[in-house]
XYZ file of C-alpha atoms in Angstrom:
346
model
C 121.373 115.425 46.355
C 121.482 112.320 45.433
C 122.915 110.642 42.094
C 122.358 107.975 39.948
C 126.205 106.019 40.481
C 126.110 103.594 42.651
C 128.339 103.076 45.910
C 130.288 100.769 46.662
C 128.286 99.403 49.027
C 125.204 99.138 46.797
C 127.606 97.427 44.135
C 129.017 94.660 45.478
C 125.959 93.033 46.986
C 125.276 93.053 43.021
C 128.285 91.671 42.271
C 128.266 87.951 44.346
C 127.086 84.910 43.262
C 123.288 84.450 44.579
C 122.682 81.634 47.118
C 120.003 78.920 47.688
C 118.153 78.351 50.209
C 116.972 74.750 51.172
C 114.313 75.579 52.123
C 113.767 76.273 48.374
C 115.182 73.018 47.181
C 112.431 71.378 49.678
C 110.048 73.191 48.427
C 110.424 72.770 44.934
C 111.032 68.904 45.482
C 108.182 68.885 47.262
C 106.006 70.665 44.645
C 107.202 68.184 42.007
C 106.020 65.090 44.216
C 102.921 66.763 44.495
C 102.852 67.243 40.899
C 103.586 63.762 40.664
C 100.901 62.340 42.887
C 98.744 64.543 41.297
C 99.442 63.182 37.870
C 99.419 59.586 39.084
C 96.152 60.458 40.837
C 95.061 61.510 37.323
C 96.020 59.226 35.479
C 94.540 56.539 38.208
C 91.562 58.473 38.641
C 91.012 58.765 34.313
C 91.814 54.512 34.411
C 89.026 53.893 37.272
C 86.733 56.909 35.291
C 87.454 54.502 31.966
C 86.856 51.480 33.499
C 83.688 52.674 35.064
C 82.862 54.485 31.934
C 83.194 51.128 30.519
C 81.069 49.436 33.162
C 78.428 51.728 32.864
C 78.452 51.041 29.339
C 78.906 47.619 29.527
C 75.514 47.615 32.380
C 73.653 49.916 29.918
C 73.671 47.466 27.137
C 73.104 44.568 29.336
C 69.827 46.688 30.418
C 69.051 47.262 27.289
C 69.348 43.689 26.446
C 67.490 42.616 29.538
C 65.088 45.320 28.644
C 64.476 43.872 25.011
C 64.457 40.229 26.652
C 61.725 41.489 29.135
C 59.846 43.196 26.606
C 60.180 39.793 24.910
C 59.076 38.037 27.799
C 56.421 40.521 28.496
C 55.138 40.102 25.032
C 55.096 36.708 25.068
C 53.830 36.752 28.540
C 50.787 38.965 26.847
C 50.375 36.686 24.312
C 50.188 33.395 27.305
C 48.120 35.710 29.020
C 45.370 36.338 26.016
C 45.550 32.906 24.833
C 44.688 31.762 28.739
C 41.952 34.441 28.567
C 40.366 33.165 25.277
C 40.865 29.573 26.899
C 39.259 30.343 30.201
C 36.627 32.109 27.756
C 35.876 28.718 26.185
C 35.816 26.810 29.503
C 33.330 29.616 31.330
C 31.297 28.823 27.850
C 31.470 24.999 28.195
C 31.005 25.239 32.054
C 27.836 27.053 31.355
C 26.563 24.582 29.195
C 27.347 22.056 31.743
C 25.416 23.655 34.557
C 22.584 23.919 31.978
C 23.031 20.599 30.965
C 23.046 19.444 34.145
C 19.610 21.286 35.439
C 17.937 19.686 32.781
C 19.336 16.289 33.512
C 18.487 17.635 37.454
C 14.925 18.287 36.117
C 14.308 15.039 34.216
C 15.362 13.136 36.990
C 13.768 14.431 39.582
C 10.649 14.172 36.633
C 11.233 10.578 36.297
C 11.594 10.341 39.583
C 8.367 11.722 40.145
C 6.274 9.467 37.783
C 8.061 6.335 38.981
C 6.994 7.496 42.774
C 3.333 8.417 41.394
C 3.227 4.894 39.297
C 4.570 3.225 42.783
C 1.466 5.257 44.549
C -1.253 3.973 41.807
C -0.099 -0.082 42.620
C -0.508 0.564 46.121
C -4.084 2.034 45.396
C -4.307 -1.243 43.360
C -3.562 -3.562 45.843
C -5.094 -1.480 48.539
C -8.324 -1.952 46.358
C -7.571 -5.232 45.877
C -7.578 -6.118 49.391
C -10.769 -4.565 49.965
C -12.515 -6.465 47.198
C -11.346 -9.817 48.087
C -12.312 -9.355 51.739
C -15.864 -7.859 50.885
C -17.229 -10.000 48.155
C -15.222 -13.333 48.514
C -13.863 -13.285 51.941
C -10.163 -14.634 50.791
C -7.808 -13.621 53.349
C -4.853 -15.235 51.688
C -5.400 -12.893 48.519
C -5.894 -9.515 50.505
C -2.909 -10.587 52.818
C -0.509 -11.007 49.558
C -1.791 -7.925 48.216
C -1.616 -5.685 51.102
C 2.011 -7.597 51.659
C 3.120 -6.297 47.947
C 1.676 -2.488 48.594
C 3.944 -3.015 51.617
C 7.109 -4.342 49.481
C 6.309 -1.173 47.032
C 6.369 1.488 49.660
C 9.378 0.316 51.359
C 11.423 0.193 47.832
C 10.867 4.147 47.841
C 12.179 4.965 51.729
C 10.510 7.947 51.997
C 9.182 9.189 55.331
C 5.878 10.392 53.712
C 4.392 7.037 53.447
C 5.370 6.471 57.242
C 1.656 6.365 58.856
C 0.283 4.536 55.119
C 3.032 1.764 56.251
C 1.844 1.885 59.810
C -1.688 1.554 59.088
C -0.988 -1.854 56.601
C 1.185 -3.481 58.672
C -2.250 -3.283 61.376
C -4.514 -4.727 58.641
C -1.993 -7.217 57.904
C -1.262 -8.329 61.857
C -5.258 -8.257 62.022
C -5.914 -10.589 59.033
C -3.300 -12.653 60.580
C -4.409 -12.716 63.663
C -8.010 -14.498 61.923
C -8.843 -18.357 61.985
C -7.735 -20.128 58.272
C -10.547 -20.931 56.302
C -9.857 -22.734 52.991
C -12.340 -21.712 51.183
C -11.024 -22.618 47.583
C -10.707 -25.849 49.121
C -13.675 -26.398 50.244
C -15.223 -24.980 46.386
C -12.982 -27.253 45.152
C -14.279 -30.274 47.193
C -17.652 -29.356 46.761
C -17.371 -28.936 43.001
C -15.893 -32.620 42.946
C -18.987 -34.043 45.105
C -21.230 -31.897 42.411
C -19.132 -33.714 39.562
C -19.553 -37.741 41.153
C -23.494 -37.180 41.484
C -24.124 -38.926 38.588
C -22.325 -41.884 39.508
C -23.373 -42.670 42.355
C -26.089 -45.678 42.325
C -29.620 -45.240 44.021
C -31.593 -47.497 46.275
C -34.505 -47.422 44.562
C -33.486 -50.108 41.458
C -32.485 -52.574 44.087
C -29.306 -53.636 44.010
C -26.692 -52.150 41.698
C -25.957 -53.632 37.929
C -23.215 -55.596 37.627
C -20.519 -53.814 35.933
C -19.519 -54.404 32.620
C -15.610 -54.514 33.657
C -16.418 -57.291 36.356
C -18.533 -59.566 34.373
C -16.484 -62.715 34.207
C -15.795 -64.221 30.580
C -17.733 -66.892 29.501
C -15.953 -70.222 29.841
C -16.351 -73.177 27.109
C -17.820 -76.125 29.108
C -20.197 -79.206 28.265
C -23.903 -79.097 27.244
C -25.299 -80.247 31.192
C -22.766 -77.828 32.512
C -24.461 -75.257 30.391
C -27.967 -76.038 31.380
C -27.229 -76.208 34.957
C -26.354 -73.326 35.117
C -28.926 -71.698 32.923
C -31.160 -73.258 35.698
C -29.409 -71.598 38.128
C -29.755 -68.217 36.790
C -33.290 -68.631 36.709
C -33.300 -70.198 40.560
C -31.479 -66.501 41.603
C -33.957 -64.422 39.661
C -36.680 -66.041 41.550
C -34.831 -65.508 44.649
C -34.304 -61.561 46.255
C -32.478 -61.278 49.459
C -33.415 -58.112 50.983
C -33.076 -56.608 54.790
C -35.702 -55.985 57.051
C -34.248 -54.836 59.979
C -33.981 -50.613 58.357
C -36.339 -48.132 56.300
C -37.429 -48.921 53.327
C -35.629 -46.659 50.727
C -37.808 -44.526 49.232
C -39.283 -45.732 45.822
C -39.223 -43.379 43.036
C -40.720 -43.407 39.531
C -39.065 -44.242 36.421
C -37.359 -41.271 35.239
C -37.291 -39.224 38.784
C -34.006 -40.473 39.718
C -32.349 -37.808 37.181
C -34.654 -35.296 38.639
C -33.345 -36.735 42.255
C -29.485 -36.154 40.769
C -30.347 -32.756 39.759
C -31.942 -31.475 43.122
C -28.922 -32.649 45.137
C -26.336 -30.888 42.466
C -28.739 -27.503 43.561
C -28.193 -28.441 46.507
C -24.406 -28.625 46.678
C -23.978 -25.367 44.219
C -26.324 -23.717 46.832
C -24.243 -24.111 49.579
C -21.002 -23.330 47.441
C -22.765 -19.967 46.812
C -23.622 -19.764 50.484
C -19.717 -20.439 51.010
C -18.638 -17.585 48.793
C -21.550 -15.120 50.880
C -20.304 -16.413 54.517
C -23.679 -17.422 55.186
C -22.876 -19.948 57.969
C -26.963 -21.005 58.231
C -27.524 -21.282 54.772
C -24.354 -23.559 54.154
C -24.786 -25.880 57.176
C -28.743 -26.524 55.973
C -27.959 -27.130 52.022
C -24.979 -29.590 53.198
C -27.328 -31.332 55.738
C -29.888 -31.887 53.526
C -27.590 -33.545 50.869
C -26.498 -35.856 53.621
C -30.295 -36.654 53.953
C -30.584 -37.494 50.440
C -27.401 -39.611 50.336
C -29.094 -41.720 53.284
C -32.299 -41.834 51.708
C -32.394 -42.532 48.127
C -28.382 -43.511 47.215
C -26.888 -47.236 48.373
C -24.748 -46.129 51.372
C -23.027 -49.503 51.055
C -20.917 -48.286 47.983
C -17.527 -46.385 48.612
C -18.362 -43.487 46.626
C -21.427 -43.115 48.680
C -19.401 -43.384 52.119
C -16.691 -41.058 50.725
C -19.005 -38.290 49.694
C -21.312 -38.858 53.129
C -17.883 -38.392 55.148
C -16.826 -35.171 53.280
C -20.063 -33.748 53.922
C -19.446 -34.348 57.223
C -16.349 -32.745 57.588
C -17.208 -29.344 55.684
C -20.196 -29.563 57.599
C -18.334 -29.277 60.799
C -16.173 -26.340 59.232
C -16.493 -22.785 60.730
C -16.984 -20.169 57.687
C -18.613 -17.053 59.349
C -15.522 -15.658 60.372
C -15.479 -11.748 61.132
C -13.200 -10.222 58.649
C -11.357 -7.222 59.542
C -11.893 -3.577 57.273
C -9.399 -1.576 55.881
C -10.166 1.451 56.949
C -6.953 2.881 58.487
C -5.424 1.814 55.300
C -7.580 3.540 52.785
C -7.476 6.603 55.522
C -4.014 7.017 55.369
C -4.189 6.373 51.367
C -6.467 9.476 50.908
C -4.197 11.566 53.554
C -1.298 10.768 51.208
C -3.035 11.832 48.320
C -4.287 14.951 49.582
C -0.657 15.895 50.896
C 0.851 15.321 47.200
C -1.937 17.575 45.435
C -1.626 19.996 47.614
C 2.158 20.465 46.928
């Protein structure tokens, strides 16, 4: 049975001084550091959580600023945007009215352009018709060859291939009338018309010989009574005395009064053969113009100048060729009337 007092044994274990380990020390030395580092790593770890704190803070309200500076921007950059909008707006507007403006300007010239080409077309017709006219009734190449050369200069201001075969067919005509003898014809109208003009003053045959002019009369010169009868005398010797020649026809005698009648015939027969000139009738001119000649020879004093001038004109436009073949237009007016059917039917 056991008892509550102790033995001796049990007691004095009890009674000595515990002992410590090292290990103990170590340990607890140990644990300290650890609490150490692990309070430095706290107190490191609550600095870097500050200062990131911080940061984050310090970030956030730069976003946010950034944030109201780009909503700022954004605004504004609205605002640019609209205002460009409205301002393109405008321009599309004004562009529009350009490119309206600018058909009808489009239109207008291409109407003027139209009415210039079609007044261009009606001169050609002109001169075309021209042409035709002056070959036909008065048989002046010169004329038709200066008109058909300015329906030429008016086609060639438009350069248009169109008017190609109408510009073939006149430059044809014109190497055609070209191509013909010259025949001055208002020359020879004009010469004629001058001979018709100098009828009257040429003298006849038939009054013997012509009066003395009253430009070459010489002036009466003072002199002494016998010098004055002697030659009274004489003037009554010469009017007794006529010198005539035998040796050609006797001109042809006419009554008093015919020789106007003589003066008249020969102008008919001048204007005759001017009209003949005009008509190209070659016969008819030839016979009017020999018969004047005739009548020259026959009734007028072929001694005086004037006589002899008009007799050697006579002569010479006599001698002149007149019947010349004239060329038609034909090609010309056909390729006028092609033209003209092309345009209407566009």
């Amino acid at each position: 049975m056991s008892t509550d007092t102790p033995t001796p044994q049990t007691i004095a274990p009890a009674a000595q001084p515990a002992r410590r380990s090292p290990h103990t020390g170590l340990a607890l030395a140990l644990a300290l550091v650890a609490l150490a580092v692990a309070g430095w790593q706290w107190h490191e770890t609550r600095q870097q959580l500050d200062s990131q704190q911080q940061e984050v803070s310090r970030r956030l309200a730069e976003f946010d600023t950034g944030n109201k500076e780009e909503r700022g921007a954004q605004k504004q950059l609205r605002e640019q945007v609209e205002a460009l909008h409205a301002k393109l707006g405008a321009v599309e507007d004004r562009f529009s009215e350009f490119q309206a403006q600018t058909e009808a300007l489009k239109a207008l010239n291409q109407e003027i352009a139209r009415g210039r080409e079609e007044a261009t077309l009606l001169e050609v017709e002109q001169a075309v018709t021209l042409a035709g006219q002056q070959l036909q009734l008065a048989g002046n190449v010169p004329v038709a060859v200066l008109a058909l050369q300015t329906a030429d200069s008016r086609l060639a201001r438009l350069d248009r291939p169109a008017y190609l075969p109408l510009r073939k067919a006149l430059t044809k005509d014109l190497e055609r009338l070209n191509a013909l003898p010259f025949v001055d014809m208002p020359g020879i109208s004009l010469r004629l018309e001058q001979l018709i003009l100098g009828v009257d003053k040429l003298p006849l045959t038939a009054y013997g010989r012509p009066l003395d002019k009253a430009d070459g009369a010489k002036p009466a010169i003072a002199a002494s009574w016998w010098q004055a009868a002697a030659g009274e005398a004489w003037q009554e010797l010469k009017g007794l005395i006529r010198i005539q020649r035998f040796d050609r026809e006797d001109p042809a005698l006419l009554a008093p009064g015919q020789g106007f009648l003589l003066r008249e015939n020969l102008k008919l027969r001048l204007l005759n053969a001017r009209l003949a000139l005009f008509a190209r009738d070659q016969w008819t001119y030839r016979n009017e113009l020999k018969v004047a000649q005739e009548w020259l020879g026959k009734h007028f004093d072929t001694s005086d100048k004037a006589v002899l001038a008009a007799q050697a004109t006579l002569r010479q436009m006599t001698a002149s060729e007149i019947n010349v073949e004239l060329p038609n237009l034909n090609d010309t007016q056909a390729a006028l009337r092609n033209l003209r059917q092309s345009k209407e039917k566009r």
